[in-house]
C-alpha cells in the first residue's frame, strides 16, 4: 500500500534530539527534523480515562510521546503503540526503555490499514489517536518524507482511519482523538451513531481566539 511503501523509504534518522515532556519527567528522543512531537500527544494522553489493568492502543504512535505520557500518568495500563514508520517505531522502543516503560508499552511496527497480528487480533479497552491532519493532495507537502507521512493522509483518509480505530475496540470501549477544529464535522460524522456518547473539547490557544484543535 502507498503508506507502507513510503514508510519503507524513510530511513533511520541520522540525527535526533533529546527532549523532555511533562516538566522533565519524560525523556523523548525524536528526529531533529521531520516528524517531531509537539503538544498534541501530551493533550491526547491527558484526555484519556482508563483504569489499571486495561488495554490501550495508541494508533499512529510516532516516537511514543502519547504512550509515554499516558503510562506515566496512569500506571498499570498495557499500552500498545502502533507506528508504520520503522525509524519512528525504533525511537519509540528506545524511548520506552529509557523511561522505564518497556513493560507497560509494547511498540509494534505496522500499518493501521492492515494491522499486524499483534493488533488486528486484539480488542482494546481504549484507543487514542492523533490522525494525520491534512487531506491528501491538498496544499504543499513537507519536503521531509517522514513528516509528510505523519501529517498527511495516505492509505487511509480520516473517516477510514477512525473506522479502523473503532474496529479495534472492545464493546463499551472508548476512542479519544485529537484533530484540527476545522475537520470536527468529519470526525462527528464517523463517530456519531457508532459510539454511545460524544464529548467535544475545543482547545483554545488563548482567550478570545478560535480553537485550532479539538479533542473528541
mmCIF file with all atom_site columns, C-alpha atoms in Angstrom:
data_model
loop_
_atom_site.group_PDB
_atom_site.id
_atom_site.type_symbol
_atom_site.label_atom_id
_atom_site.label_alt_id
_atom_site.label_comp_id
_atom_site.label_asym_id
_atom_site.label_entity_id
_atom_site.label_seq_id
_atom_site.pdbx_PDB_ins_code
_atom_site.Cartn_x
_atom_site.Cartn_y
_atom_site.Cartn_z
_atom_site.occupancy
_atom_site.B_iso_or_equiv
_atom_site.pdbx_formal_charge
_atom_site.auth_seq_id
_atom_site.auth_comp_id
_atom_site.auth_asym_id
_atom_site.auth_atom_id
_atom_site.pdbx_PDB_model_num
ATOM 1   C CA . UNK A 1 1   ? 0.000   0.000  0.000  1.00 0.00 ? 1   UNK A CA 1
ATOM 2   C CA . UNK A 1 2   ? 1.091   3.612  -0.519 1.00 0.00 ? 2   UNK A CA 1
ATOM 3   C CA . UNK A 1 3   ? 1.661   4.305  3.159  1.00 0.00 ? 3   UNK A CA 1
ATOM 4   C CA . UNK A 1 4   ? 3.779   1.168  3.630  1.00 0.00 ? 4   UNK A CA 1
ATOM 5   C CA . UNK A 1 5   ? 5.831   1.965  0.522  1.00 0.00 ? 5   UNK A CA 1
ATOM 6   C CA . UNK A 1 6   ? 6.601   5.473  1.759  1.00 0.00 ? 6   UNK A CA 1
ATOM 7   C CA . UNK A 1 7   ? 7.436   4.174  5.223  1.00 0.00 ? 7   UNK A CA 1
ATOM 8   C CA . UNK A 1 8   ? 9.956   1.735  3.780  1.00 0.00 ? 8   UNK A CA 1
ATOM 9   C CA . UNK A 1 9   ? 11.734  4.609  2.015  1.00 0.00 ? 9   UNK A CA 1
ATOM 10  C CA . UNK A 1 10  ? 12.057  6.612  5.221  1.00 0.00 ? 10  UNK A CA 1
ATOM 11  C CA . UNK A 1 11  ? 15.376  5.581  6.719  1.00 0.00 ? 11  UNK A CA 1
ATOM 12  C CA . UNK A 1 12  ? 16.531  5.721  10.320 1.00 0.00 ? 12  UNK A CA 1
ATOM 13  C CA . UNK A 1 13  ? 17.043  9.386  11.238 1.00 0.00 ? 13  UNK A CA 1
ATOM 14  C CA . UNK A 1 14  ? 20.746  10.206 11.258 1.00 0.00 ? 14  UNK A CA 1
ATOM 15  C CA . UNK A 1 15  ? 20.241  12.984 13.748 1.00 0.00 ? 15  UNK A CA 1
ATOM 16  C CA . UNK A 1 16  ? 17.999  13.006 16.795 1.00 0.00 ? 16  UNK A CA 1
ATOM 17  C CA . UNK A 1 17  ? 17.396  15.381 19.651 1.00 0.00 ? 17  UNK A CA 1
ATOM 18  C CA . UNK A 1 18  ? 16.861  14.585 23.303 1.00 0.00 ? 18  UNK A CA 1
ATOM 19  C CA . UNK A 1 19  ? 13.828  16.471 24.560 1.00 0.00 ? 19  UNK A CA 1
ATOM 20  C CA . UNK A 1 20  ? 11.671  16.237 27.648 1.00 0.00 ? 20  UNK A CA 1
ATOM 21  C CA . UNK A 1 21  ? 7.945   16.240 28.338 1.00 0.00 ? 21  UNK A CA 1
ATOM 22  C CA . UNK A 1 22  ? 5.862   16.821 31.463 1.00 0.00 ? 22  UNK A CA 1
ATOM 23  C CA . UNK A 1 23  ? 8.350   19.164 33.052 1.00 0.00 ? 23  UNK A CA 1
ATOM 24  C CA . UNK A 1 24  ? 11.312  16.869 32.506 1.00 0.00 ? 24  UNK A CA 1
ATOM 25  C CA . UNK A 1 25  ? 9.670   13.708 33.832 1.00 0.00 ? 25  UNK A CA 1
ATOM 26  C CA . UNK A 1 26  ? 9.768   12.048 30.408 1.00 0.00 ? 26  UNK A CA 1
ATOM 27  C CA . UNK A 1 27  ? 12.729  11.887 28.032 1.00 0.00 ? 27  UNK A CA 1
ATOM 28  C CA . UNK A 1 28  ? 11.883  11.845 24.325 1.00 0.00 ? 28  UNK A CA 1
ATOM 29  C CA . UNK A 1 29  ? 14.370  11.072 21.563 1.00 0.00 ? 29  UNK A CA 1
ATOM 30  C CA . UNK A 1 30  ? 12.996  12.224 18.220 1.00 0.00 ? 30  UNK A CA 1
ATOM 31  C CA . UNK A 1 31  ? 14.241  13.223 14.760 1.00 0.00 ? 31  UNK A CA 1
ATOM 32  C CA . UNK A 1 32  ? 15.974  16.581 14.627 1.00 0.00 ? 32  UNK A CA 1
ATOM 33  C CA . UNK A 1 33  ? 13.921  17.327 11.510 1.00 0.00 ? 33  UNK A CA 1
ATOM 34  C CA . UNK A 1 34  ? 10.660  15.882 10.291 1.00 0.00 ? 34  UNK A CA 1
ATOM 35  C CA . UNK A 1 35  ? 8.104   14.067 12.434 1.00 0.00 ? 35  UNK A CA 1
ATOM 36  C CA . UNK A 1 36  ? 8.536   15.760 15.809 1.00 0.00 ? 36  UNK A CA 1
ATOM 37  C CA . UNK A 1 37  ? 6.120   15.630 18.727 1.00 0.00 ? 37  UNK A CA 1
ATOM 38  C CA . UNK A 1 38  ? 4.641   18.917 19.907 1.00 0.00 ? 38  UNK A CA 1
ATOM 39  C CA . UNK A 1 39  ? 1.899   19.445 22.481 1.00 0.00 ? 39  UNK A CA 1
ATOM 40  C CA . UNK A 1 40  ? -0.709  17.287 20.760 1.00 0.00 ? 40  UNK A CA 1
ATOM 41  C CA . UNK A 1 41  ? 0.310   13.878 22.168 1.00 0.00 ? 41  UNK A CA 1
ATOM 42  C CA . UNK A 1 42  ? 0.550   15.343 25.669 1.00 0.00 ? 42  UNK A CA 1
ATOM 43  C CA . UNK A 1 43  ? -3.007  16.673 25.432 1.00 0.00 ? 43  UNK A CA 1
ATOM 44  C CA . UNK A 1 44  ? -4.236  13.423 23.910 1.00 0.00 ? 44  UNK A CA 1
ATOM 45  C CA . UNK A 1 45  ? -2.800  11.344 26.750 1.00 0.00 ? 45  UNK A CA 1
ATOM 46  C CA . UNK A 1 46  ? -4.199  13.728 29.351 1.00 0.00 ? 46  UNK A CA 1
ATOM 47  C CA . UNK A 1 47  ? -7.726  13.341 27.965 1.00 0.00 ? 47  UNK A CA 1
ATOM 48  C CA . UNK A 1 48  ? -7.942  9.559  28.102 1.00 0.00 ? 48  UNK A CA 1
ATOM 49  C CA . UNK A 1 49  ? -9.574  7.996  31.156 1.00 0.00 ? 49  UNK A CA 1
ATOM 50  C CA . UNK A 1 50  ? -8.594  4.406  31.931 1.00 0.00 ? 50  UNK A CA 1
ATOM 51  C CA . UNK A 1 51  ? -8.191  2.057  34.879 1.00 0.00 ? 51  UNK A CA 1
ATOM 52  C CA . UNK A 1 52  ? -5.203  -0.108 35.878 1.00 0.00 ? 52  UNK A CA 1
ATOM 53  C CA . UNK A 1 53  ? -5.163  -3.406 34.024 1.00 0.00 ? 53  UNK A CA 1
ATOM 54  C CA . UNK A 1 54  ? -6.945  -2.050 30.963 1.00 0.00 ? 54  UNK A CA 1
ATOM 55  C CA . UNK A 1 55  ? -5.512  -2.120 27.450 1.00 0.00 ? 55  UNK A CA 1
ATOM 56  C CA . UNK A 1 56  ? -4.881  0.921  25.245 1.00 0.00 ? 56  UNK A CA 1
ATOM 57  C CA . UNK A 1 57  ? -3.967  1.198  21.561 1.00 0.00 ? 57  UNK A CA 1
ATOM 58  C CA . UNK A 1 58  ? -2.021  4.293  20.506 1.00 0.00 ? 58  UNK A CA 1
ATOM 59  C CA . UNK A 1 59  ? -2.769  4.348  16.767 1.00 0.00 ? 59  UNK A CA 1
ATOM 60  C CA . UNK A 1 60  ? -0.119  6.258  14.824 1.00 0.00 ? 60  UNK A CA 1
ATOM 61  C CA . UNK A 1 61  ? 2.190   6.499  17.818 1.00 0.00 ? 61  UNK A CA 1
ATOM 62  C CA . UNK A 1 62  ? 5.194   8.192  16.215 1.00 0.00 ? 62  UNK A CA 1
ATOM 63  C CA . UNK A 1 63  ? 8.068   8.209  18.689 1.00 0.00 ? 63  UNK A CA 1
ATOM 64  C CA . UNK A 1 64  ? 5.739   7.184  21.509 1.00 0.00 ? 64  UNK A CA 1
ATOM 65  C CA . UNK A 1 65  ? 5.111   10.554 23.154 1.00 0.00 ? 65  UNK A CA 1
ATOM 66  C CA . UNK A 1 66  ? 1.424   9.971  23.929 1.00 0.00 ? 66  UNK A CA 1
ATOM 67  C CA . UNK A 1 67  ? 2.058   6.415  25.124 1.00 0.00 ? 67  UNK A CA 1
ATOM 68  C CA . UNK A 1 68  ? 4.823   7.603  27.445 1.00 0.00 ? 68  UNK A CA 1
ATOM 69  C CA . UNK A 1 69  ? 2.686   10.396 28.887 1.00 0.00 ? 69  UNK A CA 1
ATOM 70  C CA . UNK A 1 70  ? -0.244  8.054  29.427 1.00 0.00 ? 70  UNK A CA 1
ATOM 71  C CA . UNK A 1 71  ? 1.852   5.335  31.095 1.00 0.00 ? 71  UNK A CA 1
ATOM 72  C CA . UNK A 1 72  ? 3.385   7.964  33.368 1.00 0.00 ? 72  UNK A CA 1
ATOM 73  C CA . UNK A 1 73  ? 0.006   9.438  34.345 1.00 0.00 ? 73  UNK A CA 1
ATOM 74  C CA . UNK A 1 74  ? -1.840  6.136  34.745 1.00 0.00 ? 74  UNK A CA 1
ATOM 75  C CA . UNK A 1 75  ? 0.477   3.308  35.867 1.00 0.00 ? 75  UNK A CA 1
ATOM 76  C CA . UNK A 1 76  ? -0.746  -0.244 35.420 1.00 0.00 ? 76  UNK A CA 1
ATOM 77  C CA . UNK A 1 77  ? -2.049  0.048  31.864 1.00 0.00 ? 77  UNK A CA 1
ATOM 78  C CA . UNK A 1 78  ? -0.993  -2.203 28.987 1.00 0.00 ? 78  UNK A CA 1
ATOM 79  C CA . UNK A 1 79  ? -0.282  0.185  26.107 1.00 0.00 ? 79  UNK A CA 1
ATOM 80  C CA . UNK A 1 80  ? 0.314   -0.913 22.510 1.00 0.00 ? 80  UNK A CA 1
ATOM 81  C CA . UNK A 1 81  ? 1.959   1.751  20.342 1.00 0.00 ? 81  UNK A CA 1
ATOM 82  C CA . UNK A 1 82  ? 1.361   1.120  16.621 1.00 0.00 ? 82  UNK A CA 1
ATOM 83  C CA . UNK A 1 83  ? 3.586   3.020  14.179 1.00 0.00 ? 83  UNK A CA 1
ATOM 84  C CA . UNK A 1 84  ? 4.056   2.441  10.446 1.00 0.00 ? 84  UNK A CA 1
ATOM 85  C CA . UNK A 1 85  ? 7.425   4.179  10.044 1.00 0.00 ? 85  UNK A CA 1
ATOM 86  C CA . UNK A 1 86  ? 10.292  1.856  11.059 1.00 0.00 ? 86  UNK A CA 1
ATOM 87  C CA . UNK A 1 87  ? 12.563  4.709  12.139 1.00 0.00 ? 87  UNK A CA 1
ATOM 88  C CA . UNK A 1 88  ? 9.919   6.216  14.418 1.00 0.00 ? 88  UNK A CA 1
ATOM 89  C CA . UNK A 1 89  ? 8.934   2.820  15.822 1.00 0.00 ? 89  UNK A CA 1
ATOM 90  C CA . UNK A 1 90  ? 12.563  2.176  16.740 1.00 0.00 ? 90  UNK A CA 1
ATOM 91  C CA . UNK A 1 91  ? 12.772  5.515  18.515 1.00 0.00 ? 91  UNK A CA 1
ATOM 92  C CA . UNK A 1 92  ? 9.534   4.694  20.342 1.00 0.00 ? 92  UNK A CA 1
ATOM 93  C CA . UNK A 1 93  ? 11.122  1.469  21.616 1.00 0.00 ? 93  UNK A CA 1
ATOM 94  C CA . UNK A 1 94  ? 14.209  3.373  22.722 1.00 0.00 ? 94  UNK A CA 1
ATOM 95  C CA . UNK A 1 95  ? 12.059  5.935  24.500 1.00 0.00 ? 95  UNK A CA 1
ATOM 96  C CA . UNK A 1 96  ? 10.036  3.256  26.279 1.00 0.00 ? 96  UNK A CA 1
ATOM 97  C CA . UNK A 1 97  ? 13.199  1.587  27.572 1.00 0.00 ? 97  UNK A CA 1
ATOM 98  C CA . UNK A 1 98  ? 14.869  4.825  28.658 1.00 0.00 ? 98  UNK A CA 1
ATOM 99  C CA . UNK A 1 99  ? 11.768  5.928  30.550 1.00 0.00 ? 99  UNK A CA 1
ATOM 100 C CA . UNK A 1 100 ? 11.352  2.590  32.290 1.00 0.00 ? 100 UNK A CA 1
ATOM 101 C CA . UNK A 1 101 ? 8.147   1.829  30.438 1.00 0.00 ? 101 UNK A CA 1
ATOM 102 C CA . UNK A 1 102 ? 9.205   -1.163 28.359 1.00 0.00 ? 102 UNK A CA 1
ATOM 103 C CA . UNK A 1 103 ? 6.972   -3.455 30.451 1.00 0.00 ? 103 UNK A CA 1
ATOM 104 C CA . UNK A 1 104 ? 3.944   -1.178 30.113 1.00 0.00 ? 104 UNK A CA 1
ATOM 105 C CA . UNK A 1 105 ? 4.434   -0.100 26.481 1.00 0.00 ? 105 UNK A CA 1
ATOM 106 C CA . UNK A 1 106 ? 4.693   -2.557 23.608 1.00 0.00 ? 106 UNK A CA 1
ATOM 107 C CA . UNK A 1 107 ? 5.756   -0.942 20.328 1.00 0.00 ? 107 UNK A CA 1
ATOM 108 C CA . UNK A 1 108 ? 4.600   -2.640 17.128 1.00 0.00 ? 108 UNK A CA 1
ATOM 109 C CA . UNK A 1 109 ? 5.694   -1.588 13.663 1.00 0.00 ? 109 UNK A CA 1
ATOM 110 C CA . UNK A 1 110 ? 2.752   -1.851 11.312 1.00 0.00 ? 110 UNK A CA 1
ATOM 111 C CA . UNK A 1 111 ? 0.013   -0.171 9.296  1.00 0.00 ? 111 UNK A CA 1
ATOM 112 C CA . UNK A 1 112 ? -3.380  0.648  10.798 1.00 0.00 ? 112 UNK A CA 1
ATOM 113 C CA . UNK A 1 113 ? -4.897  -0.057 7.373  1.00 0.00 ? 113 UNK A CA 1
ATOM 114 C CA . UNK A 1 114 ? -3.667  -3.673 7.547  1.00 0.00 ? 114 UNK A CA 1
ATOM 115 C CA . UNK A 1 115 ? -2.951  -4.258 11.237 1.00 0.00 ? 115 UNK A CA 1
ATOM 116 C CA . UNK A 1 116 ? -0.317  -6.844 12.167 1.00 0.00 ? 116 UNK A CA 1
ATOM 117 C CA . UNK A 1 117 ? -1.432  -9.808 14.251 1.00 0.00 ? 117 UNK A CA 1
ATOM 118 C CA . UNK A 1 118 ? -0.317  -8.117 17.466 1.00 0.00 ? 118 UNK A CA 1
ATOM 119 C CA . UNK A 1 119 ? -3.010  -5.509 16.864 1.00 0.00 ? 119 UNK A CA 1
ATOM 120 C CA . UNK A 1 120 ? -5.504  -6.964 14.413 1.00 0.00 ? 120 UNK A CA 1
ATOM 121 C CA . UNK A 1 121 ? -6.401  -9.923 16.632 1.00 0.00 ? 121 UNK A CA 1
ATOM 122 C CA . UNK A 1 122 ? -6.800  -7.919 19.820 1.00 0.00 ? 122 UNK A CA 1
ATOM 123 C CA . UNK A 1 123 ? -9.708  -5.855 21.080 1.00 0.00 ? 123 UNK A CA 1
ATOM 124 C CA . UNK A 1 124 ? -8.679  -2.948 23.303 1.00 0.00 ? 124 UNK A CA 1
ATOM 125 C CA . UNK A 1 125 ? -10.452 -1.176 26.126 1.00 0.00 ? 125 UNK A CA 1
ATOM 126 C CA . UNK A 1 126 ? -9.381  2.197  24.731 1.00 0.00 ? 126 UNK A CA 1
ATOM 127 C CA . UNK A 1 127 ? -7.919  3.654  21.547 1.00 0.00 ? 127 UNK A CA 1
ATOM 128 C CA . UNK A 1 128 ? -6.211  7.038  21.405 1.00 0.00 ? 128 UNK A CA 1
ATOM 129 C CA . UNK A 1 129 ? -5.093  8.572  18.153 1.00 0.00 ? 129 UNK A CA 1
ATOM 130 C CA . UNK A 1 130 ? -3.672  11.684 16.540 1.00 0.00 ? 130 UNK A CA 1
ATOM 131 C CA . UNK A 1 131 ? -4.539  11.036 12.865 1.00 0.00 ? 131 UNK A CA 1
ATOM 132 C CA . UNK A 1 132 ? -2.776  12.827 10.005 1.00 0.00 ? 132 UNK A CA 1
ATOM 133 C CA . UNK A 1 133 ? -4.171  16.355 9.906  1.00 0.00 ? 133 UNK A CA 1
ATOM 134 C CA . UNK A 1 134 ? -4.112  17.191 6.213  1.00 0.00 ? 134 UNK A CA 1
ATOM 135 C CA . UNK A 1 135 ? -6.005  15.874 3.207  1.00 0.00 ? 135 UNK A CA 1
ATOM 136 C CA . UNK A 1 136 ? -4.067  14.005 0.556  1.00 0.00 ? 136 UNK A CA 1
ATOM 137 C CA . UNK A 1 137 ? -3.295  16.176 -2.448 1.00 0.00 ? 137 UNK A CA 1
ATOM 138 C CA . UNK A 1 138 ? -4.152  19.446 -0.691 1.00 0.00 ? 138 UNK A CA 1
ATOM 139 C CA . UNK A 1 139 ? -1.582  22.165 -0.133 1.00 0.00 ? 139 UNK A CA 1
ATOM 140 C CA . UNK A 1 140 ? 2.164   21.818 -0.296 1.00 0.00 ? 140 UNK A CA 1
ATOM 141 C CA . UNK A 1 141 ? 3.504   18.607 1.266  1.00 0.00 ? 141 UNK A CA 1
ATOM 142 C CA . UNK A 1 142 ? 6.516   18.772 3.550  1.00 0.00 ? 142 UNK A CA 1
ATOM 143 C CA . UNK A 1 143 ? 9.825   18.138 1.774  1.00 0.00 ? 143 UNK A CA 1
ATOM 144 C CA . UNK A 1 144 ? 10.633  15.794 4.656  1.00 0.00 ? 144 UNK A CA 1
ATOM 145 C CA . UNK A 1 145 ? 9.018   12.487 3.718  1.00 0.00 ? 145 UNK A CA 1
ATOM 146 C CA . UNK A 1 146 ? 8.727   11.253 7.295  1.00 0.00 ? 146 UNK A CA 1
ATOM 147 C CA . UNK A 1 147 ? 6.891   14.396 8.401  1.00 0.00 ? 147 UNK A CA 1
ATOM 148 C CA . UNK A 1 148 ? 4.672   14.298 5.318  1.00 0.00 ? 148 UNK A CA 1
ATOM 149 C CA . UNK A 1 149 ? 3.627   10.723 6.082  1.00 0.00 ? 149 UNK A CA 1
ATOM 150 C CA . UNK A 1 150 ? 2.880   11.598 9.698  1.00 0.00 ? 150 UNK A CA 1
ATOM 151 C CA . UNK A 1 151 ? 0.849   14.719 8.889  1.00 0.00 ? 151 UNK A CA 1
ATOM 152 C CA . UNK A 1 152 ? -0.855  13.995 5.560  1.00 0.00 ? 152 UNK A CA 1
ATOM 153 C CA . UNK A 1 153 ? -3.423  11.308 4.741  1.00 0.00 ? 153 UNK A CA 1
ATOM 154 C CA . UNK A 1 154 ? -2.150  8.435  2.610  1.00 0.00 ? 154 UNK A CA 1
ATOM 155 C CA . UNK A 1 155 ? -3.626  4.911  2.609  1.00 0.00 ? 155 UNK A CA 1
ATOM 156 C CA . UNK A 1 156 ? -6.445  5.959  4.948  1.00 0.00 ? 156 UNK A CA 1
ATOM 157 C CA . UNK A 1 157 ? -8.449  9.155  4.892  1.00 0.00 ? 157 UNK A CA 1
ATOM 158 C CA . UNK A 1 158 ? -9.780  10.474 8.197  1.00 0.00 ? 158 UNK A CA 1
ATOM 159 C CA . UNK A 1 159 ? -13.031 8.507  8.055  1.00 0.00 ? 159 UNK A CA 1
ATOM 160 C CA . UNK A 1 160 ? -11.266 5.241  7.245  1.00 0.00 ? 160 UNK A CA 1
ATOM 161 C CA . UNK A 1 161 ? -8.671  5.889  9.964  1.00 0.00 ? 161 UNK A CA 1
ATOM 162 C CA . UNK A 1 162 ? -11.377 6.377  12.586 1.00 0.00 ? 162 UNK A CA 1
ATOM 163 C CA . UNK A 1 163 ? -13.288 3.299  11.434 1.00 0.00 ? 163 UNK A CA 1
ATOM 164 C CA . UNK A 1 164 ? -10.091 1.255  11.711 1.00 0.00 ? 164 UNK A CA 1
ATOM 165 C CA . UNK A 1 165 ? -9.660  2.533  15.274 1.00 0.00 ? 165 UNK A CA 1
ATOM 166 C CA . UNK A 1 166 ? -13.258 1.691  16.170 1.00 0.00 ? 166 UNK A CA 1
ATOM 167 C CA . UNK A 1 167 ? -12.738 -1.832 14.823 1.00 0.00 ? 167 UNK A CA 1
ATOM 168 C CA . UNK A 1 168 ? -10.012 -2.376 17.428 1.00 0.00 ? 168 UNK A CA 1
ATOM 169 C CA . UNK A 1 169 ? -12.284 -1.589 20.391 1.00 0.00 ? 169 UNK A CA 1
ATOM 170 C CA . UNK A 1 170 ? -13.997 -3.957 22.787 1.00 0.00 ? 170 UNK A CA 1
ATOM 171 C CA . UNK A 1 171 ? -17.748 -3.455 23.256 1.00 0.00 ? 171 UNK A CA 1
ATOM 172 C CA . UNK A 1 172 ? -18.118 -0.491 25.569 1.00 0.00 ? 172 UNK A CA 1
ATOM 173 C CA . UNK A 1 173 ? -14.602 0.744  24.823 1.00 0.00 ? 173 UNK A CA 1
ATOM 174 C CA . UNK A 1 174 ? -13.646 4.363  24.226 1.00 0.00 ? 174 UNK A CA 1
ATOM 175 C CA . UNK A 1 175 ? -11.860 6.259  21.484 1.00 0.00 ? 175 UNK A CA 1
ATOM 176 C CA . UNK A 1 176 ? -10.069 9.557  22.100 1.00 0.00 ? 176 UNK A CA 1
ATOM 177 C CA . UNK A 1 177 ? -8.817  11.612 19.162 1.00 0.00 ? 177 UNK A CA 1
ATOM 178 C CA . UNK A 1 178 ? -7.182  14.990 18.640 1.00 0.00 ? 178 UNK A CA 1
ATOM 179 C CA . UNK A 1 179 ? -7.528  16.786 15.324 1.00 0.00 ? 179 UNK A CA 1
ATOM 180 C CA . UNK A 1 180 ? -7.901  20.131 13.626 1.00 0.00 ? 180 UNK A CA 1
ATOM 181 C CA . UNK A 1 181 ? -11.030 22.017 14.645 1.00 0.00 ? 181 UNK A CA 1
ATOM 182 C CA . UNK A 1 182 ? -11.924 22.709 11.023 1.00 0.00 ? 182 UNK A CA 1
ATOM 183 C CA . UNK A 1 183 ? -12.417 18.965 10.483 1.00 0.00 ? 183 UNK A CA 1
ATOM 184 C CA . UNK A 1 184 ? -14.632 18.389 13.505 1.00 0.00 ? 184 UNK A CA 1
ATOM 185 C CA . UNK A 1 185 ? -17.632 17.757 11.278 1.00 0.00 ? 185 UNK A CA 1
ATOM 186 C CA . UNK A 1 186 ? -15.830 14.846 9.624  1.00 0.00 ? 186 UNK A CA 1
ATOM 187 C CA . UNK A 1 187 ? -14.978 13.315 12.985 1.00 0.00 ? 187 UNK A CA 1
ATOM 188 C CA . UNK A 1 188 ? -18.535 13.603 14.229 1.00 0.00 ? 188 UNK A CA 1
ATOM 189 C CA . UNK A 1 189 ? -19.967 12.175 11.006 1.00 0.00 ? 189 UNK A CA 1
ATOM 190 C CA . UNK A 1 190 ? -17.982 8.974  11.566 1.00 0.00 ? 190 UNK A CA 1
ATOM 191 C CA . UNK A 1 191 ? -18.336 8.673  15.334 1.00 0.00 ? 191 UNK A CA 1
ATOM 192 C CA . UNK A 1 192 ? -21.988 9.676  15.726 1.00 0.00 ? 192 UNK A CA 1
ATOM 193 C CA . UNK A 1 193 ? -24.089 6.536  15.892 1.00 0.00 ? 193 UNK A CA 1
ATOM 194 C CA . UNK A 1 194 ? -21.057 4.296  16.331 1.00 0.00 ? 194 UNK A CA 1
ATOM 195 C CA . UNK A 1 195 ? -20.338 5.384  19.896 1.00 0.00 ? 195 UNK A CA 1
ATOM 196 C CA . UNK A 1 196 ? -22.500 5.565  22.989 1.00 0.00 ? 196 UNK A CA 1
ATOM 197 C CA . UNK A 1 197 ? -21.783 9.237  23.589 1.00 0.00 ? 197 UNK A CA 1
ATOM 198 C CA . UNK A 1 198 ? -19.580 12.047 22.352 1.00 0.00 ? 198 UNK A CA 1
ATOM 199 C CA . UNK A 1 199 ? -17.685 14.760 24.187 1.00 0.00 ? 199 UNK A CA 1
ATOM 200 C CA . UNK A 1 200 ? -16.013 17.578 22.281 1.00 0.00 ? 200 UNK A CA 1
ATOM 201 C CA . UNK A 1 201 ? -13.355 19.723 23.941 1.00 0.00 ? 201 UNK A CA 1
ATOM 202 C CA . UNK A 1 202 ? -12.145 22.702 21.872 1.00 0.00 ? 202 UNK A CA 1
ATOM 203 C CA . UNK A 1 203 ? -8.550  23.632 22.669 1.00 0.00 ? 203 UNK A CA 1
ATOM 204 C CA . UNK A 1 204 ? -8.359  27.416 22.673 1.00 0.00 ? 204 UNK A CA 1
ATOM 205 C CA . UNK A 1 205 ? -4.812  28.798 22.320 1.00 0.00 ? 205 UNK A CA 1
ATOM 206 C CA . UNK A 1 206 ? -5.694  31.970 24.241 1.00 0.00 ? 206 UNK A CA 1
ATOM 207 C CA . UNK A 1 207 ? -8.898  33.610 25.419 1.00 0.00 ? 207 UNK A CA 1
ATOM 208 C CA . UNK A 1 208 ? -10.821 35.248 22.602 1.00 0.00 ? 208 UNK A CA 1
ATOM 209 C CA . UNK A 1 209 ? -9.205  33.241 19.793 1.00 0.00 ? 209 UNK A CA 1
ATOM 210 C CA . UNK A 1 210 ? -10.787 30.378 17.898 1.00 0.00 ? 210 UNK A CA 1
ATOM 211 C CA . UNK A 1 211 ? -9.754  26.833 18.719 1.00 0.00 ? 211 UNK A CA 1
ATOM 212 C CA . UNK A 1 212 ? -7.397  25.268 16.192 1.00 0.00 ? 212 UNK A CA 1
ATOM 213 C CA . UNK A 1 213 ? -7.580  21.794 17.716 1.00 0.00 ? 213 UNK A CA 1
ATOM 214 C CA . UNK A 1 214 ? -10.314 19.676 19.277 1.00 0.00 ? 214 UNK A CA 1
ATOM 215 C CA . UNK A 1 215 ? -10.339 16.600 21.465 1.00 0.00 ? 215 UNK A CA 1
ATOM 216 C CA . UNK A 1 216 ? -13.177 14.159 20.850 1.00 0.00 ? 216 UNK A CA 1
#
